[in-house]
PDB file of C-alpha atoms in Angstrom:
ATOM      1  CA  UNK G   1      -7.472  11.129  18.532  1.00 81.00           C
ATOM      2  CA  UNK G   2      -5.373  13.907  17.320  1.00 88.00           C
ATOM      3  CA  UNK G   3      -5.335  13.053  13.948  1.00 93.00           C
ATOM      4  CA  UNK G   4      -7.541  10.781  11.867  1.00 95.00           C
ATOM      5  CA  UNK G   5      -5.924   7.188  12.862  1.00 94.00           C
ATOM      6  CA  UNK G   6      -8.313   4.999  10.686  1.00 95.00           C
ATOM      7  CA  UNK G   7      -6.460   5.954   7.856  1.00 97.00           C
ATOM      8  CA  UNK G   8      -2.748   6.678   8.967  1.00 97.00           C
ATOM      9  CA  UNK G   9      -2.923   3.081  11.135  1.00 96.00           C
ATOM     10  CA  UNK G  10      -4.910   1.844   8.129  1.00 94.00           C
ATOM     11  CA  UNK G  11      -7.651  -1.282   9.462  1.00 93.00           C
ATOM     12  CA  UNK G  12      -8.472  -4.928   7.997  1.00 93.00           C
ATOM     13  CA  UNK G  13     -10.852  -6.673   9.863  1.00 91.00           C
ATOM     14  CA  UNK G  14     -13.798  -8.848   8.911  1.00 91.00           C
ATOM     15  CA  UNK G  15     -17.558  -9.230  10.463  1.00 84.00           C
ATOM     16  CA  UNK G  16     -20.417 -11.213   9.527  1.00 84.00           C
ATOM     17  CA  UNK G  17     -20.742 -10.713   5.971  1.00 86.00           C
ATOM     18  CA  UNK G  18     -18.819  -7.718   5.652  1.00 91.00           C
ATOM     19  CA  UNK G  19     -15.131  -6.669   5.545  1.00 94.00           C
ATOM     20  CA  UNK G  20     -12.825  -3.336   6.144  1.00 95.00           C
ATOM     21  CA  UNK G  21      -9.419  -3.260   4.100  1.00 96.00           C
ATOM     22  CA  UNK G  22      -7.915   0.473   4.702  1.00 96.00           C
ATOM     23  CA  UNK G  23      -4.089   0.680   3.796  1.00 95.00           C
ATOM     24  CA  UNK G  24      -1.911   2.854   6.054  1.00 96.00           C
ATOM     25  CA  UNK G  25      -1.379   6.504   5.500  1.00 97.00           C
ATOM     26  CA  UNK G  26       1.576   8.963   5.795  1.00 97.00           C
ATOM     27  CA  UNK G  27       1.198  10.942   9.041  1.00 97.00           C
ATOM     28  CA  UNK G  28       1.828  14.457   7.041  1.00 97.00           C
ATOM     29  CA  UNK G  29       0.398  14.278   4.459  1.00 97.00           C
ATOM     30  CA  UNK G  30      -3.073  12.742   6.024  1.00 97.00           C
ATOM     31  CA  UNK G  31      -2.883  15.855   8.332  1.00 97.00           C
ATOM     32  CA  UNK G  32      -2.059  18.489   5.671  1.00 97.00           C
ATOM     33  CA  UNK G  33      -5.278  16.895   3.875  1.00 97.00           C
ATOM     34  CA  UNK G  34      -7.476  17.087   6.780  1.00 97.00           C
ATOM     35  CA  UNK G  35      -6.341  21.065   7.066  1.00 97.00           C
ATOM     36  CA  UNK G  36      -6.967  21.775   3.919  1.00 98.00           C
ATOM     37  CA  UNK G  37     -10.565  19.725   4.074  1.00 97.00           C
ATOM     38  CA  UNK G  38     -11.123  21.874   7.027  1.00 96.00           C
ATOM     39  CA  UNK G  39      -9.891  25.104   5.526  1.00 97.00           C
ATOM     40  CA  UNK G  40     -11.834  24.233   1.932  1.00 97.00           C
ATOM     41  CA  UNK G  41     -14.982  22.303   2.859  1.00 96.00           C
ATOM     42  CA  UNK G  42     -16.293  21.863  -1.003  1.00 96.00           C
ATOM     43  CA  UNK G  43     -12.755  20.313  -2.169  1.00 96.00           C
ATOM     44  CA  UNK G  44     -11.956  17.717  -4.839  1.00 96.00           C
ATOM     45  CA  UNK G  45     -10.627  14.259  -4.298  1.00 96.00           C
ATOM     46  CA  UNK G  46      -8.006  15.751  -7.132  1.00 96.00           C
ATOM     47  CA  UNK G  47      -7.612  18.477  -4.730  1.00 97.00           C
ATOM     48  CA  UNK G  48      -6.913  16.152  -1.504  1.00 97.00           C
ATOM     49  CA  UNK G  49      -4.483  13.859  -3.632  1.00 97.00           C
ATOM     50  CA  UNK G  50      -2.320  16.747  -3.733  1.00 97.00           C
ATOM     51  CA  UNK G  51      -1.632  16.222  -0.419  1.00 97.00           C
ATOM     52  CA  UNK G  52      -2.720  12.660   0.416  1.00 97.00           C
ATOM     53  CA  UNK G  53      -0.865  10.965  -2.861  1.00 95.00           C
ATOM     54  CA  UNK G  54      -1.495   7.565  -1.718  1.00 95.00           C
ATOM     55  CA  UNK G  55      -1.074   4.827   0.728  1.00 96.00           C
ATOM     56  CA  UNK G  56       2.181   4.311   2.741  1.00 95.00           C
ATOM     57  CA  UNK G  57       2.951   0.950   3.129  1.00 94.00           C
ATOM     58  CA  UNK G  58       5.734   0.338   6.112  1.00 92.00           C
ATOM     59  CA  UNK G  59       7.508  -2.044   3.533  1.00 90.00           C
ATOM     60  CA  UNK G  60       7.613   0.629   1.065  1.00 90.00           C
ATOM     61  CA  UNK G  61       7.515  -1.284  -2.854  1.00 94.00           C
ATOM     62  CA  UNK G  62       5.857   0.408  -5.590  1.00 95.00           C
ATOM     63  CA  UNK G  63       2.242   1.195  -6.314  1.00 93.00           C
ATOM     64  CA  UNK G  64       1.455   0.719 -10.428  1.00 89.00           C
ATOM     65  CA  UNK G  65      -0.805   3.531 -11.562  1.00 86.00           C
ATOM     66  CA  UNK G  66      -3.433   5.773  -9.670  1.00 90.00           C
ATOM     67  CA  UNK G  67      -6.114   4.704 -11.276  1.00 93.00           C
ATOM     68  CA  UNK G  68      -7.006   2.420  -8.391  1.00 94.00           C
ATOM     69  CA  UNK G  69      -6.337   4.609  -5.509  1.00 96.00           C
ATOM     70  CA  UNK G  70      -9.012   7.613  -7.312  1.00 96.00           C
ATOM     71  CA  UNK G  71     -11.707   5.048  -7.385  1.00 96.00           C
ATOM     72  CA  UNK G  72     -11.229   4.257  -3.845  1.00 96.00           C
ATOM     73  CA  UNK G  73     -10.934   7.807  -2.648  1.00 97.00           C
ATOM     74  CA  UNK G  74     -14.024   8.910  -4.666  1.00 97.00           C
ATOM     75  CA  UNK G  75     -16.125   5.377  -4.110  1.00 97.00           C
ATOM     76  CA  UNK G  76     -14.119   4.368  -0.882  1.00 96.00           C
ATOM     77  CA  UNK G  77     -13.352   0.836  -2.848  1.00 96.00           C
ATOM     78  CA  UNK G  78     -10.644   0.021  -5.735  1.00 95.00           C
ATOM     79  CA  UNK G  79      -7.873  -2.301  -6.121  1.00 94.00           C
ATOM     80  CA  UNK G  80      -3.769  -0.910  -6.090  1.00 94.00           C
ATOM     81  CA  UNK G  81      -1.453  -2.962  -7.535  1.00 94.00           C
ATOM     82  CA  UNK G  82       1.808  -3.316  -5.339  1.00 95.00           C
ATOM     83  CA  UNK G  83       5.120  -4.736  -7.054  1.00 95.00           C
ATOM     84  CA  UNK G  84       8.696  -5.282  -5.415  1.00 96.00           C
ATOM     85  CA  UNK G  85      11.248  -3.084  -5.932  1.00 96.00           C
ATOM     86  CA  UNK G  86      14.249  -4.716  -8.083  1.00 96.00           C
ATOM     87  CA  UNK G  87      17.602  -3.899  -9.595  1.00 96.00           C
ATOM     88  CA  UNK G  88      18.366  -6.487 -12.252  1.00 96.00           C
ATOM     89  CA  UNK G  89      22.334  -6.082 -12.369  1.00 94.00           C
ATOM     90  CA  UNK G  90      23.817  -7.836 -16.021  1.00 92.00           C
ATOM     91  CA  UNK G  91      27.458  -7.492 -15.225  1.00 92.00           C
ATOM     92  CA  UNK G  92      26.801  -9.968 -12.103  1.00 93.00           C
ATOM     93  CA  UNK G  93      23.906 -11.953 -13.516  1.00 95.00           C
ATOM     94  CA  UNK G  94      21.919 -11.376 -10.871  1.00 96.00           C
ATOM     95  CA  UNK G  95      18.381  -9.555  -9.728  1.00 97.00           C
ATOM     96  CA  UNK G  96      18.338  -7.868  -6.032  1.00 96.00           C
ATOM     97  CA  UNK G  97      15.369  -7.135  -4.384  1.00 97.00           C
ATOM     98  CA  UNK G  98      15.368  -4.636  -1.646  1.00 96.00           C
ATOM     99  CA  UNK G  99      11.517  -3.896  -1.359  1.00 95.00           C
ATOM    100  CA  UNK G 100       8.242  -6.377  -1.016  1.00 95.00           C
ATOM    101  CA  UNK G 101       4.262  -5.608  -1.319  1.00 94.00           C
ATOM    102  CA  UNK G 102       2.578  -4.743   2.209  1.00 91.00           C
ATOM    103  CA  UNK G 103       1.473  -8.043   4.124  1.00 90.00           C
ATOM    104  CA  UNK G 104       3.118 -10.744   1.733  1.00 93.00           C
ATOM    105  CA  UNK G 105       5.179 -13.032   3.940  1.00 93.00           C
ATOM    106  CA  UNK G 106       8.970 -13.055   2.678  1.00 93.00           C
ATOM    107  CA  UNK G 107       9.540 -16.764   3.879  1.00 93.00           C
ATOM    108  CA  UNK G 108       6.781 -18.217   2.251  1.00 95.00           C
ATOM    109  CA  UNK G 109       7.669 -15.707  -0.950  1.00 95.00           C
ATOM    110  CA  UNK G 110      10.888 -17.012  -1.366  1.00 95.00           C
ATOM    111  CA  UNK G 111       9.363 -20.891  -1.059  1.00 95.00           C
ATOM    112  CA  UNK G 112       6.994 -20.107  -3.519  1.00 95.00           C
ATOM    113  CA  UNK G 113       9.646 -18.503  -5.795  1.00 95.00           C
ATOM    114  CA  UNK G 114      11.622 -21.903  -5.197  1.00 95.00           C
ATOM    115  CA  UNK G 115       9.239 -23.850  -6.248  1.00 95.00           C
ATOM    116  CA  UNK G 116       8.333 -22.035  -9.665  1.00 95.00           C
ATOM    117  CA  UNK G 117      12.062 -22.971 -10.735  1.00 94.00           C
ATOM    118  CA  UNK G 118      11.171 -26.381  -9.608  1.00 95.00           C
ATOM    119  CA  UNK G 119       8.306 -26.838 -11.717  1.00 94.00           C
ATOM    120  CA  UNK G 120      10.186 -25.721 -14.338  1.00 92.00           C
ATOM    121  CA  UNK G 121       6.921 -22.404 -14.865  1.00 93.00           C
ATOM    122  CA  UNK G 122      10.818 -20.141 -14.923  1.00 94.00           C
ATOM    123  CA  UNK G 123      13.907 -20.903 -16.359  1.00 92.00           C
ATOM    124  CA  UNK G 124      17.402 -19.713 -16.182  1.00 94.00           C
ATOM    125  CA  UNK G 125      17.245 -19.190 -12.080  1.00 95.00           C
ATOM    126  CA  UNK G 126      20.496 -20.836 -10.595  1.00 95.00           C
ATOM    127  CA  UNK G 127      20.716 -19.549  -7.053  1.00 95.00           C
ATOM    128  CA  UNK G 128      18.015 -18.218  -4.785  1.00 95.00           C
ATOM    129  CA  UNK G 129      19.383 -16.016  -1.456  1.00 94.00           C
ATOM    130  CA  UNK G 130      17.852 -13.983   1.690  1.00 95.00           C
ATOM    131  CA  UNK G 131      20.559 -11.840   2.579  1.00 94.00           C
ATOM    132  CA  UNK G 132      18.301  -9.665   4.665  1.00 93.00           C
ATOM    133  CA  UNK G 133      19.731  -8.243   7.977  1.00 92.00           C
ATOM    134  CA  UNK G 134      20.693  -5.238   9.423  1.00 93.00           C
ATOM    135  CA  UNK G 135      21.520  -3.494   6.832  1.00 89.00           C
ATOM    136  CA  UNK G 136      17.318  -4.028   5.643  1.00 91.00           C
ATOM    137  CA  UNK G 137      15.577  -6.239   3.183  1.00 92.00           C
ATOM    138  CA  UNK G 138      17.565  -8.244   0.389  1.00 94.00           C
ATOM    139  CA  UNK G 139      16.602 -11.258  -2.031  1.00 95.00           C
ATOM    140  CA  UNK G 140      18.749 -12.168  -4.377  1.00 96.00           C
ATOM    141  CA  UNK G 141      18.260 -14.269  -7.333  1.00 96.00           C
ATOM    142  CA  UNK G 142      21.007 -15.218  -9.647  1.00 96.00           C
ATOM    143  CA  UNK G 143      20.361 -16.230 -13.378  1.00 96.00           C
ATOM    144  CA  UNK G 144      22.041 -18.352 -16.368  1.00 94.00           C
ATOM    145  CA  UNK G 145      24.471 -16.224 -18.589  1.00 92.00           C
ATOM    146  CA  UNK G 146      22.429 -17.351 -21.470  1.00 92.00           C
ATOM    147  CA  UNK G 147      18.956 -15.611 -19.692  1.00 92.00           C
ATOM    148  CA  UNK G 148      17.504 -12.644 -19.773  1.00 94.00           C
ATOM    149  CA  UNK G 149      17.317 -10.896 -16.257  1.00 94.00           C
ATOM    150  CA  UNK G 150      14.590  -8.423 -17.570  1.00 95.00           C
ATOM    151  CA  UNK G 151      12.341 -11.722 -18.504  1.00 95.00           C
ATOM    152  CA  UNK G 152      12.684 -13.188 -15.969  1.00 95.00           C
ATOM    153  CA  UNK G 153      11.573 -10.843 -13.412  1.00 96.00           C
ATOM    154  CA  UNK G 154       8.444 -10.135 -15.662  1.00 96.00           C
ATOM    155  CA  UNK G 155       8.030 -13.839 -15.077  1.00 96.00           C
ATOM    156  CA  UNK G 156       8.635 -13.283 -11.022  1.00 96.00           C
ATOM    157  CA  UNK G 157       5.774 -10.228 -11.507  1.00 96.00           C
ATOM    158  CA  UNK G 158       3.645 -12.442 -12.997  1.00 95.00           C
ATOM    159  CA  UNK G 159       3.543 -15.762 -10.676  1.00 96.00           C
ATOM    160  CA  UNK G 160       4.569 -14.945  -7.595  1.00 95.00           C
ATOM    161  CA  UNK G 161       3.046 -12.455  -4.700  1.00 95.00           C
ATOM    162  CA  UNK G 162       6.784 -10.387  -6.156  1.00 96.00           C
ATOM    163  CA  UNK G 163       3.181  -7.897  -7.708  1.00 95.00           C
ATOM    164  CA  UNK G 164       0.306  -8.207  -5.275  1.00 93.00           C
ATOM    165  CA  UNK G 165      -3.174  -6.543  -5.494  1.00 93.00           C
ATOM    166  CA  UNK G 166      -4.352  -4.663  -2.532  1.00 92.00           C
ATOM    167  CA  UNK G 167      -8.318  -4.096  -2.275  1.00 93.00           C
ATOM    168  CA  UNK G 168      -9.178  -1.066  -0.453  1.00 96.00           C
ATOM    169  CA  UNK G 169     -12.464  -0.885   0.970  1.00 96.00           C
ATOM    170  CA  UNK G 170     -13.102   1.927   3.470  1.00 96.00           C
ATOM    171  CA  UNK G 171     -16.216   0.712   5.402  1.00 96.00           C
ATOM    172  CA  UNK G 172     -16.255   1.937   8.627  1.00 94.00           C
ATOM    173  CA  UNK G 173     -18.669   2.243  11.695  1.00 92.00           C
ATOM    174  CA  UNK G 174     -20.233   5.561  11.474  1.00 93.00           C
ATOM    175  CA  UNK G 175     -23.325   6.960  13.674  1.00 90.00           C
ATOM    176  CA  UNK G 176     -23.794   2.919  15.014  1.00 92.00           C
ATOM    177  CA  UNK G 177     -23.682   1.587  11.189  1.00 93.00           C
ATOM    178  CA  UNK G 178     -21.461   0.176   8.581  1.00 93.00           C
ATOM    179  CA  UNK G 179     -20.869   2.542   5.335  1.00 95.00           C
ATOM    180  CA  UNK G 180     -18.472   2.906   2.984  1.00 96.00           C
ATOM    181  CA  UNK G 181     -17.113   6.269   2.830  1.00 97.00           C
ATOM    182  CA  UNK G 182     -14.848   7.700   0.177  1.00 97.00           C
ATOM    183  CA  UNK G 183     -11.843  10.154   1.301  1.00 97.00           C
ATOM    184  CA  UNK G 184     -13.477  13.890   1.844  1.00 97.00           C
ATOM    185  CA  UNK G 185     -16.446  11.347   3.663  1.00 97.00           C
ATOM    186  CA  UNK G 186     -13.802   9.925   6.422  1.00 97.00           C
ATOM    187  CA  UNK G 187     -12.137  13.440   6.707  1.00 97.00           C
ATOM    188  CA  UNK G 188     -15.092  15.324   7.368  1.00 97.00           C
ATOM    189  CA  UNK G 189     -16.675  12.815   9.923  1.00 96.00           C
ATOM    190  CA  UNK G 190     -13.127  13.285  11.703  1.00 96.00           C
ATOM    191  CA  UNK G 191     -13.430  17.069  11.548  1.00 97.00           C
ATOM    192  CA  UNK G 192     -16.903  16.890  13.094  1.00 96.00           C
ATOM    193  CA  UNK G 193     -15.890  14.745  15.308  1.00 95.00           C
ATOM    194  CA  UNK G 194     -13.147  17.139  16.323  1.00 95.00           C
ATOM    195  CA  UNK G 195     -15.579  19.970  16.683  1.00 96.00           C
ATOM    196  CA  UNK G 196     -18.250  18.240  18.763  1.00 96.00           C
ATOM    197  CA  UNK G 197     -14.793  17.290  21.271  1.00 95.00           C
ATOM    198  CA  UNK G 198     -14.209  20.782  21.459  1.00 95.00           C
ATOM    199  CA  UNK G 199     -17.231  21.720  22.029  1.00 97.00           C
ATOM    200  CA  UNK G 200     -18.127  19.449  24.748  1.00 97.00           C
ATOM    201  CA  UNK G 201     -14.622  20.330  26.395  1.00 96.00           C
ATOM    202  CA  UNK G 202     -15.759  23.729  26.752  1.00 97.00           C
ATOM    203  CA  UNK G 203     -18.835  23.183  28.420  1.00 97.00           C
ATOM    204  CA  UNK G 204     -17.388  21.114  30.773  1.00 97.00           C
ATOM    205  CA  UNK G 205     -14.933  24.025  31.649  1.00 97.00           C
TER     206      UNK G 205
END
């Protein structure tokens, strides 16, 4: 593995009793991280984040705060909270969303979003679209004149998966067992696993 895959792939998976939740990477700025690991052993998690800012989700959103994402790359668990990315547009009445949180199904989004204006939990919706296609990712939802767009996406936030949570929890398999590593933890395992490849390359040769 030339570069540390567990946390640019990301993993979920779940054993007996026990569960892995690690949210994909960027490719750069994992790699730039594991240099400057390797180049300044005693580091800070501060220090990493300058590099590694994050997860990368492949359907991009917005992650609210970094509170969640220093617990889990000090303590290798924390929760990120994921919302959509909207543009509530007044002049047409309307609120477009071009971006959803990581692993939330868009069918069953817009169904559940349907069915809040059914059960009357928001009011002023009068149209509900997926005008996704080539072009990427778009859900519109029109409002009433009298309505406030602004509320009314607060209200999307707030009942549908429009804000999701993701739990990180790095546990991986390392030396045969299950642990929980925090950031520098997975990065350094990877660089010693680099070195001990090396190593036993050369004596092969």
């Amino acid at each position: 593995s030339r570069f540390p895959n567990v946390l640019v792939n990301g993993a979920v998976g779940i054993a007996v009793g026990m569960a892995t939740n690690i949210p994909p990477h960027n490719l750069s700025e994992v790699i730039d991280g594991t240099i400057y690991r390797m180049e300044n052993p005693e580091c800070t998690v501060d220090e990493l984040m300058e590099f590694i800012k994050g997860p990368d989700f492949p359907t991009a959103a917005i992650i609210y705060g970094s509170r969640g994402i220093r617990e889990a790359y000090e303590t290798g668990r924390g929760k990120v909270y994921v919302r959509a990315r909207a543009t509530v547009d007044d002049e047409h009445r309307r609120i477009v969303f071009t971006e959803i949180p990581y692993m939330v199904n868009k069918s069953m989004l817009i169904e559940s979003m349907a069915n809040l204006v059914k059960e009357k939990k928001i009011e002023g919706i009068t149209a509900l679209r997926d005008e996704s296609g080539r072009g990427g990712m778009r859900v519109v939802v029109e409002y009433r004149k009298d309505a406030n767009g602004e509320v009314i996406l607060n209200q999307l936030y707030k009942y549908s998966q429009l804000q999701s949570t993701c739990s990180i929890n790095m546990l991986v398999i390392d030396g045969g067992e299950p642990k929980t590593l925090s950031l520098p933890e997975i990065l350094d395992r990877y660089i010693a696993f680099q070195k001990e490849i090396i190593e036993k390359r050369t004596r092969f040769d």
